[in-house]
PDB file of C-alpha atoms in Angstrom:
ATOM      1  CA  UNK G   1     106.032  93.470  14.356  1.00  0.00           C
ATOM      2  CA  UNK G   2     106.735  91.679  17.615  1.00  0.00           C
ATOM      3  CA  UNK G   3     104.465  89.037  19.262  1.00  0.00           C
ATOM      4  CA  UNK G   4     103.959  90.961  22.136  1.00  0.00           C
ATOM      5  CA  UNK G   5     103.034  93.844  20.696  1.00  0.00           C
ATOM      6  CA  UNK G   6     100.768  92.285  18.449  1.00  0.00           C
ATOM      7  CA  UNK G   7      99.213  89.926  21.476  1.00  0.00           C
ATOM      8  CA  UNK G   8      98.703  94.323  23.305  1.00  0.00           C
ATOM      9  CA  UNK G   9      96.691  95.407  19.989  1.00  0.00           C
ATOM     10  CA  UNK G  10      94.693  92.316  20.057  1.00  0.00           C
ATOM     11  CA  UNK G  11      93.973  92.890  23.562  1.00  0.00           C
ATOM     12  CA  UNK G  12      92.965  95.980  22.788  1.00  0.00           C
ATOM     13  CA  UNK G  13      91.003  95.588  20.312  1.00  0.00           C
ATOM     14  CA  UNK G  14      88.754  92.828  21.877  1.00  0.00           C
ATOM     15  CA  UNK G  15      88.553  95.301  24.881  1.00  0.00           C
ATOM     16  CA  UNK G  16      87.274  98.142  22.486  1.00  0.00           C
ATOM     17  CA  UNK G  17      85.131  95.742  20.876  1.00  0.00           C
ATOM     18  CA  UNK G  18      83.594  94.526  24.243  1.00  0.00           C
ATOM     19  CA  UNK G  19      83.493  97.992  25.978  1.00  0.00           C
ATOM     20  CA  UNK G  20      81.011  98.764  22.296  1.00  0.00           C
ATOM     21  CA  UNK G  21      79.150  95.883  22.358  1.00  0.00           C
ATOM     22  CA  UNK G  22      78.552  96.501  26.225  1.00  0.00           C
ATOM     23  CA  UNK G  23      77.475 100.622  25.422  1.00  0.00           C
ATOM     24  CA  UNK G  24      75.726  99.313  22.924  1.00  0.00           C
ATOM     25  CA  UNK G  25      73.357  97.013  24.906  1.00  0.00           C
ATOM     26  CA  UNK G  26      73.354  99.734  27.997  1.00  0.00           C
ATOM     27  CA  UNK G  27      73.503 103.233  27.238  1.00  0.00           C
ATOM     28  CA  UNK G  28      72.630 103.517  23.671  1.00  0.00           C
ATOM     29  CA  UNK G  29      69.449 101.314  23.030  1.00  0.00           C
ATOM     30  CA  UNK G  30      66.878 104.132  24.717  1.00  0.00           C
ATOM     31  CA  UNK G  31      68.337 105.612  21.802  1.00  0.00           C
ATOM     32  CA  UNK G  32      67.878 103.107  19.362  1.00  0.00           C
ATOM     33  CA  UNK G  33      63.946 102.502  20.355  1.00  0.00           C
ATOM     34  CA  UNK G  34      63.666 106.487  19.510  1.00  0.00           C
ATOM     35  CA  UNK G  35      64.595 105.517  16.300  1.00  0.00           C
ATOM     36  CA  UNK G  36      62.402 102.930  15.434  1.00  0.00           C
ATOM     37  CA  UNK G  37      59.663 104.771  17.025  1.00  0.00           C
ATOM     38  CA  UNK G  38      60.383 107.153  14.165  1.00  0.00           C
ATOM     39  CA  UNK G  39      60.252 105.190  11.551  1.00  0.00           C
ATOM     40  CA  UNK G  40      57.700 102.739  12.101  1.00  0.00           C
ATOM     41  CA  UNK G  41      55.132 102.372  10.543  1.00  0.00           C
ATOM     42  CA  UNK G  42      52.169 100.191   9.586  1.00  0.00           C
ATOM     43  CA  UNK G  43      53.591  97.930   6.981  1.00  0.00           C
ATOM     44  CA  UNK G  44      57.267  98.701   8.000  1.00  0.00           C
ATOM     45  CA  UNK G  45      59.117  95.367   9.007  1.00  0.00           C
ATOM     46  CA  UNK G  46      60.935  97.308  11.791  1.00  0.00           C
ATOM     47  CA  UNK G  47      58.111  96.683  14.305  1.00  0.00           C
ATOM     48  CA  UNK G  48      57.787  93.136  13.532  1.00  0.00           C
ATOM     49  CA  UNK G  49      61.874  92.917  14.296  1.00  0.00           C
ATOM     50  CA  UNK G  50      61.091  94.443  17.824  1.00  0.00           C
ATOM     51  CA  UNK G  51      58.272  91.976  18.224  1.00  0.00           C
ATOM     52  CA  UNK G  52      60.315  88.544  17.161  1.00  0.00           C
ATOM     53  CA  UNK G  53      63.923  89.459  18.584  1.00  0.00           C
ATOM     54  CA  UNK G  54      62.489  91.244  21.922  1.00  0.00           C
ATOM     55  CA  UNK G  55      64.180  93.012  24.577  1.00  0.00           C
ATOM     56  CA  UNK G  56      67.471  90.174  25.539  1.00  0.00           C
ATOM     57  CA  UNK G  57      71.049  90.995  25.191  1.00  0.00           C
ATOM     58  CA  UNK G  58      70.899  88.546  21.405  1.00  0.00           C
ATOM     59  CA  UNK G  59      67.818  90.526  20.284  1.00  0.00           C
ATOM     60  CA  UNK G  60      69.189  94.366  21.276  1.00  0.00           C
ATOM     61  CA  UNK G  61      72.235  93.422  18.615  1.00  0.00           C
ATOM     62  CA  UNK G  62      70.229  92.302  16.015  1.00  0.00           C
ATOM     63  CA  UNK G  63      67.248  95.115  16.586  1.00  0.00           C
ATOM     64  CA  UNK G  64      70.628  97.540  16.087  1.00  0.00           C
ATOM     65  CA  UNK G  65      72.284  95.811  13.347  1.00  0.00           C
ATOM     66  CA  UNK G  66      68.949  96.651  11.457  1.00  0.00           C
ATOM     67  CA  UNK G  67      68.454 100.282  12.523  1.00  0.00           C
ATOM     68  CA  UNK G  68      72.262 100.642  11.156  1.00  0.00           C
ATOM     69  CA  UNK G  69      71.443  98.455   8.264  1.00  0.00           C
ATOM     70  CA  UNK G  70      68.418 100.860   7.118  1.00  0.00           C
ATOM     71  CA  UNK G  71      70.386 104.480   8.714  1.00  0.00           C
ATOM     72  CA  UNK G  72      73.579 103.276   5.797  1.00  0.00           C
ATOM     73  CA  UNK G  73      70.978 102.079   3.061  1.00  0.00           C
ATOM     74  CA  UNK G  74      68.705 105.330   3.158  1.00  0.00           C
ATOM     75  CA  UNK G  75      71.306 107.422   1.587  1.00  0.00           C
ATOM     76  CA  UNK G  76      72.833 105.162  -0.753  1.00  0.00           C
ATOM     77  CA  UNK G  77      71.323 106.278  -4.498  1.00  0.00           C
ATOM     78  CA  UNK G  78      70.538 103.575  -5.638  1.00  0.00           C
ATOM     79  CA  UNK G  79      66.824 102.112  -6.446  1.00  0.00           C
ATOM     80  CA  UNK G  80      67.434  98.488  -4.923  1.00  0.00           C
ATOM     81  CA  UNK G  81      68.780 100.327  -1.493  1.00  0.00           C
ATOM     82  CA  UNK G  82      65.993 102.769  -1.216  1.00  0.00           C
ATOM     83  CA  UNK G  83      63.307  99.744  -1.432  1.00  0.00           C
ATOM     84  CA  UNK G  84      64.878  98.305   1.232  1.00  0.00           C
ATOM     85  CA  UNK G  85      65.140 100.850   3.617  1.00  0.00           C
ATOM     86  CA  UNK G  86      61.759 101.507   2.871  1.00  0.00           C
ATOM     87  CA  UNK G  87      60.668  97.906   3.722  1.00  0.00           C
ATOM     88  CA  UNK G  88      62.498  98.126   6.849  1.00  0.00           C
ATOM     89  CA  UNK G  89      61.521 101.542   7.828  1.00  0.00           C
ATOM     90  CA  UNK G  90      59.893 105.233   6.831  1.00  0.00           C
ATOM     91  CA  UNK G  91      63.181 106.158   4.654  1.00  0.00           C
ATOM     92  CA  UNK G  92      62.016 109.755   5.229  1.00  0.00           C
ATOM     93  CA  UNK G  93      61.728 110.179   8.796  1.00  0.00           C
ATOM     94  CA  UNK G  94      63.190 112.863   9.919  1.00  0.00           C
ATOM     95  CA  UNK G  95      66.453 112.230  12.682  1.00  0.00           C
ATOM     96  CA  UNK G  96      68.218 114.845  14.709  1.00  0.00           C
ATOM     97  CA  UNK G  97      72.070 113.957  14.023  1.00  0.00           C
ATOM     98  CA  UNK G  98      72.607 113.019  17.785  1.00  0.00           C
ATOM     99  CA  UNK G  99      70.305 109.877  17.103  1.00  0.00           C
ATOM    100  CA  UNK G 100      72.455 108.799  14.140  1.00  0.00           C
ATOM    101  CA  UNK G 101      75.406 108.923  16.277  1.00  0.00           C
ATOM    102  CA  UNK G 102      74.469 107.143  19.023  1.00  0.00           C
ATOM    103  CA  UNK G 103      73.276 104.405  15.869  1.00  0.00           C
ATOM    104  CA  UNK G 104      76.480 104.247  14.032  1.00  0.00           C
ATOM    105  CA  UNK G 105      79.043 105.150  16.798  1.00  0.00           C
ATOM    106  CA  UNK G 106      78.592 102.032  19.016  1.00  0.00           C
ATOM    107  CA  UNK G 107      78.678  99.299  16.180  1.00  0.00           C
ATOM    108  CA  UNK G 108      81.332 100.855  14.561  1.00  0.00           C
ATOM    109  CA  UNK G 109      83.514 100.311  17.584  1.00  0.00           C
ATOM    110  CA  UNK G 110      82.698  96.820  17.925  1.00  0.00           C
ATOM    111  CA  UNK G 111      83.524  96.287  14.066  1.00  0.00           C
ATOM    112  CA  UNK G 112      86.557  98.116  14.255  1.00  0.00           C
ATOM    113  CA  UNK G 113      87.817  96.419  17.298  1.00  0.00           C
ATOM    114  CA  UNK G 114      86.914  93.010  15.924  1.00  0.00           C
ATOM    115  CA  UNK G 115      89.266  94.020  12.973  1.00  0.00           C
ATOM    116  CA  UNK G 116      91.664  95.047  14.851  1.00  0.00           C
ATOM    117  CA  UNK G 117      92.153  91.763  16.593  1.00  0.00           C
ATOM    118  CA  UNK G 118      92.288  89.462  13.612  1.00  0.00           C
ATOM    119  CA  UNK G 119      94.609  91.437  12.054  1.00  0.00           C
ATOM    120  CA  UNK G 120      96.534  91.244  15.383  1.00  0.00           C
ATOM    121  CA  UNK G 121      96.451  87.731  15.175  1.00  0.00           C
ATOM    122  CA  UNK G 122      97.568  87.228  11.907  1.00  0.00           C
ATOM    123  CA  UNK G 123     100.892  88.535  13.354  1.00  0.00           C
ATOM    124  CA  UNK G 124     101.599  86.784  16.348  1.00  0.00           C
ATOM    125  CA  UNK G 125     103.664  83.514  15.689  1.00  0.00           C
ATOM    126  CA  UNK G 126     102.963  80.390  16.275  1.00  0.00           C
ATOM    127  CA  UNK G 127     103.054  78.646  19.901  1.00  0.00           C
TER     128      UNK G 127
END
């Protein structure tokens, strides 16, 4: 693989990784509060995450990273998982699919993107 091509993907990818990031803090997070309206609850840790990281640009990422972190560990089988989810949120509540996607859609972009890039480094050569 050429330099230059590999310098394009890694542009690319830290644009698709910005352009998420920047959906992520704009257009999706209405979205994101519907979910933890959901599943709060009383002694669910999700409503003490909206209290401590607030409403910033630094506390929208994390308040996501957790909705995504409980949306993957609800359905994995496992006892350990489910108790977490559960400690983080209502593990049953109840989502239309639209909600998940606007969840796991933006993140995955940004992680994807951010992959993309450091692998695209890893080929250009040396200045």
């Amino acid at each position: 693989m050429s330099s230059e091509l590999a310098m394009f993907i890694g542009i690319g990818g830290f644009g698709i990784s910005s352009l998420s990031i920047l959906v992520l803090l704009t257009i999706s997070f209405p979205k994101l509060r519907q979910i933890e309206d959901l599943i709060a609850g009383p002694e669910r840790s999700i409503m003490t995450i909206r209290a401590v990281w607030g409403e910033g640009p630094y506390g929208r990422l994390n308040r996501s990273c957790h909705i995504v972190l409980f949306l993957l560990l609800r359905h994995i089988p496992l006892r350990h998982f489910q108790r977490t989810a559960a400690n983080i949120g209502n593990p049953d509540a109840k989502m239309p699919v639209s909600l998940h996607l606007w969840a796991i859609v933006p993140p995955t972009g940004m992680f994807i993107g951010f992959i993309t890039a450091c692998i695209a480094n890893q080929f250009l050569n040396p200045a």
